[in-house]
Amino acid sequence: MVEASTDGLTAEQILSEAGAPVIVFDQVQLAFDEQVVLKNISFTLLGGHTKIILGASGSGKSTILKIVTGLLHADAGVVWVNGERVDRLNEHEMMAVRADLGMIFQEGALFDSLTVRENVGYKLYEESDMPIEDAHRRVEEVLGFIGLGEYIDRMPSELSGGQRRRVAIARAMAFKPRILLYDEATTGLDPITATTVDEEIVKLRDLERVSSLVVTHQLRDAFYIATHMAVRGGDGKVKVVPATREKERQAEFIMLRDGLICFEGDADALRQSTDPYLRTFLS
Amino acid sequence: MLPFIGSRLKQAALEVQEYVRLDLATFYALFTRPRYTHDIVEQFDVIGVGSLTVVLLTGLFTGAALTSQSGVTLDQFGARPVVGRLVSASMIKELGPVLTALMLTGRIGSGIAAELGSMVVTDQIFALRALGTDPIRKLVVPRVLAGILMAPVLTVISDFVGIFGGWIVARFQLQVASGVYWSSVTQGLYMQDVWMGLIKPFVLGFAIVTIACHVGLRTSGGTQGVGRATTVAVVAGSVAVIAADFFVTQVILAVLY
Ligand SMILES: Nc1ncnc2c1ncn2[C@@H]1O[C@H](COP(=O)(O)OP(=O)(O)OP(=O)(O)O)[C@@H](O)[C@H]1O
Ligand SMILES: [Mg+2]
C-alpha cells in the first residue's frame, strides 16, 4: 500500500508508484431487474499486480469487468479506477479513464465490418493523433507478438475462433494501456496457443508494468499466470521463468459465489484450501 | 387488466423518453466534434446511392399508374388534357415524399436496425465505448446526416421519374400530346408545392433513421432480438412516416398557403 511518506506528492505521482491501488471495489452491488448478480464485492488491485477472478458460469465475472470500464453502473458501492470514482463519472468523463484501460471481451467483440488491421489499430487510427505510419507499424508489431502477422488484411469472419480471440487481445494492447482486463482470453484455445497468450499476459505485466484483471475458467492458465514471471536476461532476451515466492504473492485469486467473494488469496493458499466448494471447483 | 394496461403505458412512456434522449444527444453530436468523416461519406453512399434503384422503380410505376387512373376520372369531365397537372401536384406534394420514405424505411430502416442490433448483441457497442468512441457520433450521426440529406434528393428523383412515367402513359395510352402534357405539368405547380415536397422528406428521413437507430441500439435477446428489432423498425418507421406526413402537411398548409 501507499507509504506514510506521501506528503507533497500529487495524486498522480502516488498512483504511478509501484504498488499503488489502481482498481478498488468497495461493497459493490448490482442487480439485473430482480436477479441480484453482485451482492457485496470488495477487492483491490495494486499497480503491476494480477487479480485472477474465478467463479461458476453466471457468477458475475464479466459483469465486474464491465463495471470497471464503466459500461455498466453499479447499483451501490464505490469503484475507483486509476484514481477516479468511476461510479460517479458520466459517459463523457469516463472516456479519459478508458484511455488507460484495455478490455478483451469474452466473445471477442471484433468489429465485423473492419479488417484485422483496422480492428487492432482502431483506437490509434480513430481516437488518437498518432501519425498513420506509426499506427501501421504498431499494428504490425502487435500482430507479430500474437502470431497473426499474415492475417492483417482479413475480415474477422474469415478467422477461426481462436484467431479472433488473439486479434481481440492485440486490439486491447495496441494502445499500451496500463490496465488490462481479460475476459476468458484463453478459453477455446489449444494448450500451445493458450500458453503463448499466458506468456504475453505475464510479459506485459512484468516488463510493461501493466496491471491485470484476469477472468478465466481455465485453471491451468490461471496458475501459469500466477506462478510465472518474465525477466530480461543478460543478452537482452526476454524469458518466462517460474516466479519467485515474492512475485507469486503479487498474483491473487478471487473466487465468486452467490454474489460474494468466497475466497481470496495467492496460488498456494488456493491449493491448500480445504473448502469443499473450492475443492470441487479445482478438481 | 388495469395493471397490465398501466405497465404497457409506462413502458411506452419510457420508450418515448429514450427516443427523445437519443434525438437530443444526436443533435448535440451533430454540431460538436469529433466527427467521423469517413463514416459519414460511407453512409451517404449506402443510404443515397444504394437506394437509387428502388426509388427509381417505385417512382416510375407510381407516376404511370396514377396517370392511367386520373385519365379515367378526368374523362368524365372531359378534362383529359390537364392530366399532367394532377400528376405533378400529387407526385410532388404527396406520393413522391411518402412512397420514397416508405421504400427507405423498408430498405434503410431495416438495415440500420439489424446492423446496430447485431452490434449490441455481440458486445461491439460495448467495445466501441471501451475504446473511447461515442456510438452516437460514430454510428447514429452519419446515418442521420445521410438520411435527412439523401431523402430529399431521392424524393426529387422519384418525382421526376414519376412525372416521366406519367408522360409515357399520357402520350401512348391516353393519346395526350407531349407539349400539352408538359405545359400542364408546369402550370399546376406553385412554389409552395415545391417547398412542401422538399420539407416533407427532410422530416421523414430524420424520423426513419432515428427510429431505426433507437430500435437497433435498444436490442436485447440475442439473434432473435435482432430479428424482432428489424421488424419493429420497419413497422414503427412506416407508421411514423404516414403519421408525420399528415402533421407536416397540416403545418405547411397553415404556414405557407
Ligand atoms: N444484460 C443483462 N440483462 C439481464 N441479466 C444479465 C445481463 N447480463 C448478465 N446478466 C446476468 O448476470 C449474471 C452474471 O453474468 P456474467 O456475464 O457476469 O457471468 P459470468 O460470470 O461472466 O459467466 P460466464 O463464465 O458464463 O461468462 C448471469 O446470471 C446473467 O444471466
Ligand atoms: Mg463471462
Coordinates of C-alpha atoms and ligand atoms in Angstrom, one line a residue:
Chain A
M1 CA 0.0 0.0 0.0
V2 CA 0.9 3.6 -0.2
E3 CA 3.6 4.5 2.4
A4 CA 3.2 7.2 5.1
S5 CA 5.7 9.5 3.2
T6 CA 3.1 10.7 0.7
D7 CA 3.4 14.4 1.8
G8 CA 3.9 16.7 -1.1
L9 CA 3.0 14.2 -3.8
T10 CA 0.2 14.7 -6.2
A11 CA -2.4 12.0 -6.6
E12 CA -1.0 11.3 -10.0
Q13 CA 2.5 10.7 -8.5
I14 CA 1.1 8.4 -5.8
L15 CA -0.9 6.4 -8.4
S16 CA 2.1 6.0 -10.7
E17 CA 4.2 4.5 -7.9
A18 CA 4.6 0.7 -7.9
G19 CA 2.1 -0.9 -5.6
A20 CA -0.4 1.9 -5.5
P21 CA -4.0 0.7 -5.9
V22 CA -5.3 1.0 -9.5
I23 CA -8.7 -0.7 -9.1
V24 CA -10.7 -0.6 -5.9
F25 CA -14.2 -2.1 -5.4
D26 CA -15.8 -1.3 -2.2
Q27 CA -19.1 -3.1 -1.3
V28 CA -20.3 -3.1 -4.9
Q29 CA -23.8 -4.3 -5.6
L30 CA -25.6 -4.9 -8.9
A31 CA -28.9 -6.5 -9.9
F32 CA -30.5 -7.0 -13.3
D33 CA -34.2 -6.5 -12.6
E34 CA -34.9 -8.9 -9.7
Q35 CA -31.8 -11.0 -10.2
V36 CA -29.1 -9.9 -7.8
V37 CA -25.7 -10.7 -9.5
L38 CA -23.3 -8.9 -7.2
K39 CA -24.3 -8.7 -3.5
N40 CA -21.2 -7.3 -1.9
I41 CA -17.9 -7.3 -3.7
S42 CA -14.8 -5.6 -2.4
F43 CA -11.3 -6.0 -3.6
T44 CA -8.2 -4.0 -4.5
L45 CA -5.8 -4.5 -7.5
L46 CA -2.4 -2.9 -6.9
G47 CA -0.3 -1.5 -9.7
G48 CA 1.6 -4.2 -11.6
H49 CA -0.2 -6.9 -9.8
T50 CA -2.7 -9.5 -11.1
K51 CA -6.1 -10.5 -9.8
I52 CA -7.5 -13.7 -11.2
I53 CA -11.3 -13.9 -10.9
L54 CA -12.7 -17.4 -10.8
G55 CA -16.3 -18.5 -10.5
A56 CA -19.0 -20.6 -12.0
S57 CA -20.8 -19.6 -15.2
G58 CA -23.2 -16.7 -14.5
S59 CA -21.5 -15.7 -11.2
G60 CA -20.9 -12.2 -12.5
K61 CA -17.3 -12.2 -13.6
S62 CA -17.9 -10.4 -16.9
T63 CA -20.2 -8.0 -15.1
I64 CA -17.3 -7.0 -12.8
L65 CA -15.1 -6.2 -15.8
K66 CA -17.9 -4.1 -17.4
I67 CA -18.3 -2.1 -14.2
V68 CA -14.6 -1.4 -14.2
T69 CA -14.8 0.0 -17.8
G70 CA -18.0 2.0 -16.9
L71 CA -20.1 0.0 -19.4
L72 CA -22.4 -1.0 -16.6
H73 CA -23.1 1.0 -13.5
A74 CA -23.2 -0.5 -10.0
D75 CA -26.4 0.0 -8.0
A76 CA -24.4 0.7 -4.9
G77 CA -20.8 0.8 -3.7
V78 CA -17.7 2.7 -4.7
V79 CA -15.5 1.9 -7.7
W80 CA -12.1 3.6 -8.1
V81 CA -10.1 3.1 -11.3
N82 CA -6.8 4.9 -11.7
G83 CA -7.8 7.4 -9.0
E84 CA -11.2 8.2 -10.4
R85 CA -14.6 7.4 -8.9
V86 CA -16.0 5.8 -12.0
D87 CA -19.3 5.1 -10.3
R88 CA -19.8 8.9 -10.3
L89 CA -18.5 9.7 -13.8
N90 CA -20.7 10.3 -16.8
E91 CA -20.0 8.7 -20.1
H92 CA -18.1 11.7 -21.4
E93 CA -15.8 11.8 -18.3
M94 CA -15.4 8.1 -18.4
M95 CA -13.6 8.3 -21.8
A96 CA -10.4 9.7 -20.1
V97 CA -10.3 6.8 -17.7
R98 CA -10.8 4.3 -20.6
A99 CA -7.7 5.7 -22.3
D100 CA -5.7 3.6 -19.8
L101 CA -8.0 0.6 -19.9
G102 CA -7.8 -2.3 -22.4
M103 CA -10.5 -4.8 -22.3
I104 CA -10.7 -8.2 -24.0
F105 CA -14.4 -9.2 -24.4
Q106 CA -15.5 -12.7 -23.8
E107 CA -16.7 -13.2 -27.3
G108 CA -14.0 -11.0 -28.8
A109 CA -16.5 -8.3 -29.9
L110 CA -14.4 -7.5 -33.0
F111 CA -15.9 -5.0 -35.4
D112 CA -17.1 -7.2 -38.2
S113 CA -17.2 -4.5 -40.8
L114 CA -13.5 -3.8 -40.3
T115 CA -10.3 -5.7 -41.3
V116 CA -8.0 -7.2 -38.7
R117 CA -5.7 -4.2 -39.2
E118 CA -8.5 -1.7 -38.7
N119 CA -9.7 -3.6 -35.6
V120 CA -6.3 -3.8 -34.0
G121 CA -5.4 -0.2 -34.8
Y122 CA -9.0 1.1 -34.1
K123 CA -8.0 3.3 -31.2
L124 CA -4.8 4.5 -32.9
Y125 CA -6.5 5.3 -36.2
E126 CA -9.8 6.8 -34.9
E127 CA -9.1 8.1 -31.5
S128 CA -5.5 9.4 -31.4
D129 CA -3.3 11.8 -33.2
M130 CA -0.7 9.2 -33.9
P131 CA 0.7 9.6 -37.4
I132 CA -0.7 6.9 -39.7
E133 CA 2.7 5.3 -40.4
D134 CA 3.4 4.9 -36.7
A135 CA 0.0 3.4 -36.2
H136 CA 0.6 0.9 -39.1
R137 CA 3.9 0.0 -37.5
R138 CA 2.4 -0.5 -34.1
V139 CA -0.4 -2.7 -35.5
E140 CA 2.1 -4.9 -37.4
E141 CA 4.2 -5.2 -34.3
V142 CA 1.3 -6.2 -32.1
L143 CA 0.0 -8.7 -34.6
G144 CA 3.6 -10.1 -34.8
F145 CA 3.5 -10.7 -31.0
I146 CA 0.4 -12.6 -31.2
G147 CA 1.5 -14.6 -34.3
L148 CA -1.1 -13.3 -36.7
G149 CA 1.0 -11.1 -39.0
E150 CA -0.1 -12.7 -42.2
Y151 CA -3.8 -12.3 -41.4
I152 CA -3.6 -8.5 -41.3
D153 CA -5.9 -7.9 -44.3
R154 CA -8.6 -10.5 -43.5
M155 CA -12.0 -9.8 -42.2
P156 CA -12.9 -11.2 -38.7
S157 CA -15.5 -13.5 -40.3
E158 CA -12.6 -15.2 -42.1
L159 CA -10.8 -16.2 -38.9
S160 CA -11.1 -19.1 -36.6
G161 CA -12.5 -18.6 -33.1
G162 CA -9.0 -18.7 -31.5
Q163 CA -7.6 -16.3 -34.1
R164 CA -10.4 -13.9 -33.4
R165 CA -9.6 -14.1 -29.7
R166 CA -6.0 -13.3 -30.3
V167 CA -7.0 -10.3 -32.5
A168 CA -9.1 -9.1 -29.6
I169 CA -6.1 -9.3 -27.4
A170 CA -4.0 -7.4 -29.9
R171 CA -6.7 -4.7 -30.2
A172 CA -6.7 -4.2 -26.4
M173 CA -2.9 -4.0 -26.1
A174 CA -2.2 -1.9 -29.2
F175 CA -2.6 1.4 -27.5
K176 CA -0.5 0.4 -24.5
P177 CA -3.0 0.8 -21.7
R178 CA -1.7 0.4 -18.1
I179 CA -4.6 -1.8 -17.0
L180 CA -5.7 -4.8 -19.0
L181 CA -8.9 -6.7 -18.4
Y182 CA -9.0 -10.2 -19.8
D183 CA -12.4 -11.9 -20.1
E184 CA -11.7 -15.6 -20.8
A185 CA -8.8 -14.7 -23.1
T186 CA -7.6 -18.3 -23.4
T187 CA -10.9 -20.2 -23.4
G188 CA -11.2 -22.3 -26.6
L189 CA -7.5 -22.0 -27.5
D190 CA -5.3 -25.1 -27.9
P191 CA -2.8 -25.5 -25.0
I192 CA 0.2 -24.2 -27.0
T193 CA -1.6 -21.0 -28.2
A194 CA -3.0 -20.6 -24.7
T195 CA 0.4 -20.7 -23.2
T196 CA 1.6 -18.1 -25.7
V197 CA -1.2 -15.8 -24.6
D198 CA -0.4 -16.5 -20.9
E199 CA 3.2 -15.6 -21.6
E200 CA 2.1 -12.4 -23.2
I201 CA 0.0 -11.6 -20.2
V202 CA 3.0 -12.2 -17.9
K203 CA 5.3 -10.2 -20.1
L204 CA 3.0 -7.2 -20.3
R205 CA 2.7 -7.3 -16.5
D206 CA 6.3 -7.8 -15.6
L207 CA 8.0 -5.8 -18.4
E208 CA 5.5 -3.0 -19.1
R209 CA 4.1 -2.9 -15.6
V210 CA 0.6 -3.5 -16.8
S211 CA -1.9 -4.3 -14.0
S212 CA -4.2 -7.1 -15.0
L213 CA -7.6 -8.4 -14.1
V214 CA -7.9 -11.9 -15.5
V215 CA -11.2 -13.7 -15.7
T216 CA -10.9 -17.4 -16.6
H217 CA -12.3 -20.8 -16.3
Q218 CA -9.1 -22.5 -17.2
L219 CA -7.3 -23.2 -14.0
R220 CA -4.2 -24.3 -16.0
D221 CA -3.8 -20.8 -17.4
A222 CA -4.7 -19.1 -14.1
F223 CA -1.9 -21.0 -12.3
Y224 CA 0.5 -20.4 -15.2
I225 CA 0.0 -16.7 -15.0
A226 CA 0.2 -16.7 -11.2
T227 CA 3.3 -18.8 -10.9
H228 CA 5.5 -17.4 -13.7
M229 CA 7.3 -14.2 -14.3
A230 CA 9.1 -12.5 -17.2
V231 CA 12.7 -11.4 -16.9
R232 CA 15.1 -9.8 -19.3
G233 CA 18.3 -11.9 -19.4
G234 CA 21.8 -10.5 -19.7
D235 CA 21.6 -10.9 -23.5
G236 CA 18.5 -8.7 -23.7
K237 CA 16.3 -11.7 -24.4
V238 CA 13.0 -11.9 -22.5
K239 CA 12.4 -15.2 -20.7
V240 CA 9.4 -16.5 -18.9
V241 CA 10.6 -18.4 -15.8
P242 CA 8.9 -19.8 -12.6
A243 CA 8.1 -16.9 -10.3
T244 CA 9.9 -16.2 -7.0
R245 CA 7.9 -16.6 -3.9
E246 CA 7.6 -12.8 -3.6
K247 CA 6.5 -12.4 -7.2
E248 CA 3.9 -15.2 -6.7
R249 CA 2.3 -13.2 -3.9
Q250 CA 1.6 -10.4 -6.4
A251 CA -1.0 -12.6 -8.1
E252 CA -4.1 -13.2 -6.2
F253 CA -7.1 -15.3 -6.8
I254 CA -10.7 -14.3 -6.1
M255 CA -13.5 -16.8 -6.1
L256 CA -17.1 -15.6 -6.7
R257 CA -20.0 -17.5 -5.3
D258 CA -23.6 -16.3 -4.9
G259 CA -22.7 -12.6 -5.5
L260 CA -20.0 -12.7 -2.8
I261 CA -16.3 -13.3 -2.7
C262 CA -15.9 -16.7 -1.1
F263 CA -12.1 -16.9 -1.4
E264 CA -9.2 -14.5 -1.8
G265 CA -5.6 -15.4 -1.7
D266 CA -2.5 -16.4 -3.7
A267 CA -1.8 -19.7 -5.6
D268 CA -0.5 -21.5 -2.5
A269 CA -3.5 -20.6 -0.4
L270 CA -5.8 -21.7 -3.1
R271 CA -4.1 -25.1 -3.5
Q272 CA -4.1 -25.7 0.2
S273 CA -7.7 -24.6 0.8
T274 CA -10.0 -27.2 2.3
D275 CA -13.3 -25.5 1.5
P276 CA -15.4 -28.2 -0.2
Y277 CA -16.8 -25.8 -2.9
L278 CA -13.3 -24.7 -3.8
R279 CA -12.1 -28.3 -3.9
T280 CA -14.8 -29.3 -6.4
F281 CA -14.0 -26.3 -8.5
L282 CA -10.3 -27.1 -8.5
S283 CA -10.6 -30.8 -9.2
Chain B
M1 CA -56.3 -5.9 -16.7
L2 CA -55.7 -2.4 -15.4
P3 CA -52.2 -3.2 -14.0
F4 CA -51.4 -4.7 -17.4
I5 CA -52.5 -1.5 -19.3
G6 CA -50.6 0.5 -16.7
S7 CA -47.4 -1.3 -17.2
R8 CA -47.7 -1.1 -21.0
L9 CA -48.3 2.6 -20.8
K10 CA -45.3 3.0 -18.5
Q11 CA -43.2 1.0 -21.0
A12 CA -44.4 3.2 -23.9
A13 CA -43.6 6.3 -22.0
L14 CA -40.1 5.0 -21.2
E15 CA -39.6 4.2 -24.8
V16 CA -40.6 7.7 -26.0
Q17 CA -38.4 9.2 -23.3
E18 CA -35.4 7.1 -24.5
Y19 CA -36.1 8.1 -28.1
V20 CA -36.2 11.8 -27.3
R21 CA -33.0 11.4 -25.3
L22 CA -31.3 9.8 -28.4
D23 CA -32.6 12.7 -30.6
L24 CA -31.2 15.3 -28.2
A25 CA -27.9 13.5 -28.0
T26 CA -27.8 13.3 -31.8
F27 CA -28.5 17.0 -32.2
Y28 CA -25.7 17.8 -29.8
A29 CA -23.3 15.5 -31.5
L30 CA -24.2 16.9 -35.0
F31 CA -22.9 20.3 -34.1
T32 CA -19.8 19.3 -32.0
R33 CA -16.6 17.5 -32.5
P34 CA -15.3 14.8 -33.0
R35 CA -16.8 13.8 -36.4
Y36 CA -16.2 10.6 -38.2
T37 CA -16.0 11.9 -41.8
H38 CA -15.1 8.6 -43.3
D39 CA -18.3 7.0 -41.8
I40 CA -20.4 9.9 -43.0
V41 CA -19.2 9.5 -46.6
E42 CA -19.8 5.8 -46.4
Q43 CA -23.4 6.3 -45.2
F44 CA -24.2 8.7 -47.9
D45 CA -23.1 6.0 -50.3
V46 CA -25.1 3.2 -48.6
I47 CA -28.3 5.2 -48.0
G48 CA -28.2 7.5 -51.0
V49 CA -26.7 5.6 -53.9
G50 CA -27.8 2.3 -52.6
S51 CA -31.5 3.3 -52.6
L52 CA -31.5 4.7 -56.1
T53 CA -32.8 1.6 -57.9
V54 CA -35.8 1.1 -55.6
V55 CA -36.7 4.7 -55.7
L56 CA -36.4 4.9 -59.5
L57 CA -38.7 1.9 -60.0
T58 CA -41.3 2.9 -57.4
G59 CA -41.4 6.5 -58.8
L60 CA -41.8 5.4 -62.4
F61 CA -44.6 2.9 -61.8
T62 CA -46.4 5.2 -59.4
G63 CA -46.5 8.0 -61.8
A64 CA -47.6 5.7 -64.6
A65 CA -50.4 4.1 -62.6
L66 CA -51.5 7.5 -61.3
T67 CA -51.8 8.9 -64.8
S68 CA -53.8 5.9 -66.0
Q69 CA -56.2 6.2 -63.1
S70 CA -56.5 10.0 -63.4
G71 CA -57.2 9.7 -67.2
V72 CA -60.3 7.6 -66.5
T73 CA -61.6 10.1 -63.9
L74 CA -60.8 13.2 -65.9
D75 CA -62.6 11.8 -68.9
Q76 CA -65.8 12.2 -67.0
F77 CA -65.3 15.9 -67.1
G78 CA -63.7 16.0 -70.5
A79 CA -60.6 17.2 -68.9
R80 CA -58.1 14.6 -70.1
P81 CA -55.5 17.2 -71.4
V82 CA -54.9 18.6 -67.8
V83 CA -53.8 15.2 -66.6
G84 CA -50.2 16.4 -66.2
R85 CA -51.3 19.0 -63.7
L86 CA -52.8 16.3 -61.5
V87 CA -49.8 14.0 -61.8
S88 CA -47.2 16.6 -60.9
A89 CA -49.2 18.0 -58.0
S90 CA -49.8 14.6 -56.5
M91 CA -46.3 13.3 -57.1
I92 CA -44.5 16.3 -55.7
K93 CA -46.7 17.1 -52.7
E94 CA -47.7 13.7 -51.5
L95 CA -46.8 10.5 -53.4
G96 CA -43.1 11.2 -54.0
P97 CA -42.2 12.0 -50.4
V98 CA -44.4 9.3 -48.8
L99 CA -43.6 6.5 -51.2
T100 CA -39.9 7.3 -51.2
A101 CA -39.9 7.4 -47.4
L102 CA -41.7 4.1 -47.2
M103 CA -39.2 2.4 -49.5
L104 CA -36.4 3.9 -47.4
T105 CA -38.0 2.5 -44.3
G106 CA -38.0 -1.0 -45.8
R107 CA -34.5 -0.7 -47.1
I108 CA -32.6 1.6 -44.8
G109 CA -34.6 1.3 -41.6
S110 CA -34.4 -2.4 -41.5
G111 CA -30.7 -2.4 -42.4
I112 CA -29.8 0.0 -39.7
A113 CA -31.8 -1.8 -37.0
A114 CA -30.3 -5.1 -38.0
E115 CA -26.7 -3.8 -38.1
L116 CA -26.9 -1.8 -34.9
G117 CA -28.8 -4.6 -33.2
S118 CA -26.3 -7.2 -34.0
M119 CA -23.5 -4.9 -32.8
V120 CA -25.4 -4.7 -29.5
V121 CA -25.8 -8.4 -29.0
T122 CA -22.2 -9.2 -29.9
D123 CA -20.9 -6.5 -27.5
Q124 CA -19.4 -4.4 -30.3
I125 CA -21.2 -1.3 -29.0
F126 CA -19.5 -2.0 -25.6
A127 CA -16.2 -2.5 -27.4
L128 CA -16.6 0.9 -29.1
R129 CA -17.3 2.6 -25.9
A130 CA -14.4 0.8 -24.2
L131 CA -12.1 2.0 -27.0
G132 CA -13.2 5.6 -26.3
T133 CA -15.7 6.1 -29.1
D134 CA -19.2 7.5 -28.6
P135 CA -21.5 5.2 -30.6
I136 CA -23.9 8.2 -31.2
R137 CA -21.1 10.1 -33.0
K138 CA -19.7 7.1 -34.8
L139 CA -22.9 5.3 -35.8
V140 CA -26.0 7.5 -35.4
V141 CA -24.8 10.8 -36.6
P142 CA -23.5 9.6 -40.0
R143 CA -26.8 7.7 -40.7
V144 CA -29.0 10.6 -39.6
L145 CA -27.0 13.1 -41.8
A146 CA -27.2 10.8 -44.7
G147 CA -30.9 10.2 -44.1
I148 CA -32.0 13.8 -43.8
L149 CA -30.0 14.9 -46.8
M150 CA -30.5 12.0 -49.1
A151 CA -34.2 11.6 -48.5
P152 CA -35.0 14.9 -50.2
V153 CA -32.6 14.2 -53.1
L154 CA -34.1 10.7 -53.7
T155 CA -37.6 12.2 -53.4
V156 CA -36.8 14.8 -56.1
I157 CA -35.5 12.0 -58.3
S158 CA -38.7 10.0 -57.6
D159 CA -40.8 13.0 -58.5
F160 CA -39.1 13.4 -61.8
V161 CA -39.3 9.8 -62.9
G162 CA -42.9 9.7 -61.7
I163 CA -43.8 12.6 -63.9
F164 CA -41.8 11.0 -66.7
G165 CA -43.7 7.7 -66.2
G166 CA -46.9 9.8 -66.4
W167 CA -45.8 11.2 -69.7
I168 CA -45.3 7.7 -71.2
V169 CA -48.8 6.8 -70.2
A170 CA -50.3 10.1 -71.2
R171 CA -48.6 10.0 -74.6
F172 CA -49.1 6.4 -75.6
Q173 CA -52.2 5.3 -73.7
L174 CA -54.2 8.5 -73.2
Q175 CA -53.1 10.0 -76.5
V176 CA -52.3 13.4 -75.0
A177 CA -49.8 15.4 -77.0
S178 CA -46.4 15.7 -75.3
G179 CA -46.5 19.5 -75.4
V180 CA -49.9 19.6 -73.8
Y181 CA -48.7 17.2 -71.0
W182 CA -45.6 19.1 -70.1
S183 CA -47.1 22.5 -70.1
S184 CA -49.9 21.3 -67.8
V185 CA -47.2 19.7 -65.6
T186 CA -45.6 23.1 -65.0
Q187 CA -48.8 25.1 -64.9
G188 CA -50.2 23.2 -62.0
L189 CA -47.1 23.8 -59.9
Y190 CA -46.7 26.6 -57.3
M191 CA -43.7 27.5 -55.2
Q192 CA -45.4 26.3 -52.1
D193 CA -45.8 22.8 -53.6
V194 CA -42.1 22.6 -54.2
W195 CA -41.4 23.6 -50.6
M196 CA -43.9 21.1 -49.4
G197 CA -42.2 18.4 -51.5
L198 CA -38.8 19.3 -50.1
I199 CA -39.6 19.8 -46.4
K200 CA -41.5 16.6 -46.0
P201 CA -38.7 14.2 -47.0
F202 CA -36.3 16.1 -44.7
V203 CA -38.6 15.4 -41.7
L204 CA -39.5 11.8 -42.8
G205 CA -35.8 10.9 -43.4
F206 CA -35.0 12.1 -39.9
A207 CA -37.8 10.0 -38.4
I208 CA -36.9 6.8 -40.3
V209 CA -33.3 6.9 -39.4
T210 CA -33.6 8.0 -35.8
I211 CA -36.4 5.4 -35.1
A212 CA -34.2 2.6 -36.7
C213 CA -31.2 3.7 -34.7
H214 CA -33.2 3.8 -31.5
V215 CA -34.7 0.4 -32.0
G216 CA -31.4 -1.1 -33.0
L217 CA -29.4 0.3 -30.1
R218 CA -32.1 -1.0 -27.6
T219 CA -31.9 -4.5 -29.0
S220 CA -31.7 -7.3 -26.4
G221 CA -32.1 -11.1 -26.5
G222 CA -29.5 -12.4 -29.0
T223 CA -30.1 -13.0 -32.7
Q224 CA -33.8 -13.4 -32.1
G225 CA -33.8 -9.9 -30.6
V226 CA -32.1 -8.6 -33.8
G227 CA -34.9 -10.1 -35.9
R228 CA -37.5 -8.5 -33.7
A229 CA -35.8 -5.1 -33.8
T230 CA -35.7 -5.2 -37.6
T231 CA -39.5 -5.8 -37.7
V232 CA -40.2 -3.2 -35.2
A233 CA -38.0 -0.6 -37.0
V234 CA -39.9 -1.2 -40.3
V235 CA -43.4 -1.2 -38.7
A236 CA -42.8 1.7 -36.4
G237 CA -41.0 3.6 -39.1
S238 CA -43.8 3.1 -41.7
V239 CA -46.5 4.2 -39.3
A240 CA -44.4 7.2 -38.3
V241 CA -43.9 8.1 -41.9
I242 CA -47.6 8.2 -42.6
A243 CA -48.4 10.0 -39.4
A244 CA -45.6 12.5 -39.7
D245 CA -46.7 13.2 -43.3
F246 CA -50.2 14.1 -42.1
F247 CA -48.9 16.5 -39.4
V248 CA -46.2 18.1 -41.6
T249 CA -48.9 18.7 -44.3
Q250 CA -51.1 20.5 -41.7
V251 CA -48.2 22.7 -40.6
I252 CA -47.1 23.6 -44.0
L253 CA -50.7 24.3 -45.2
A254 CA -51.1 26.6 -42.2
V255 CA -47.8 28.4 -42.7
L256 CA -47.3 28.6 -46.4
Y257 CA -50.6 28.5 -48.1
Ligands
LIG1 N1 -27.9 -7.6 -19.8 C1 -28.3 -8.4 -18.9 N2 -29.6 -8.5 -18.5 C2 -30.0 -9.3 -17.6 N3 -29.2 -10.2 -17.0 C3 -27.9 -10.2 -17.3 C4 -27.4 -9.3 -18.3 N4 -26.1 -9.6 -18.3 C5 -25.8 -10.6 -17.5 N5 -26.9 -11.0 -16.8 C6 -27.0 -12.0 -15.8 O1 -26.0 -11.7 -14.8 C7 -25.4 -12.9 -14.4 C8 -23.9 -12.7 -14.5 O2 -23.5 -12.6 -15.8 P1 -22.0 -12.6 -16.3 O3 -21.9 -12.4 -17.8 O4 -21.2 -11.6 -15.5 O5 -21.5 -14.0 -15.9 P2 -20.0 -14.7 -16.0 O6 -19.6 -14.9 -14.6 O7 -19.2 -13.9 -16.9 O8 -20.4 -16.1 -16.7 P3 -19.6 -16.9 -17.8 O9 -18.5 -17.6 -17.1 O10 -20.6 -17.8 -18.3 O11 -19.1 -15.9 -18.8 C9 -25.9 -14.0 -15.3 O12 -26.7 -14.8 -14.4 C10 -26.7 -13.4 -16.3 O13 -27.9 -14.1 -16.5
MG2 MG -18.5 -14.0 -18.7

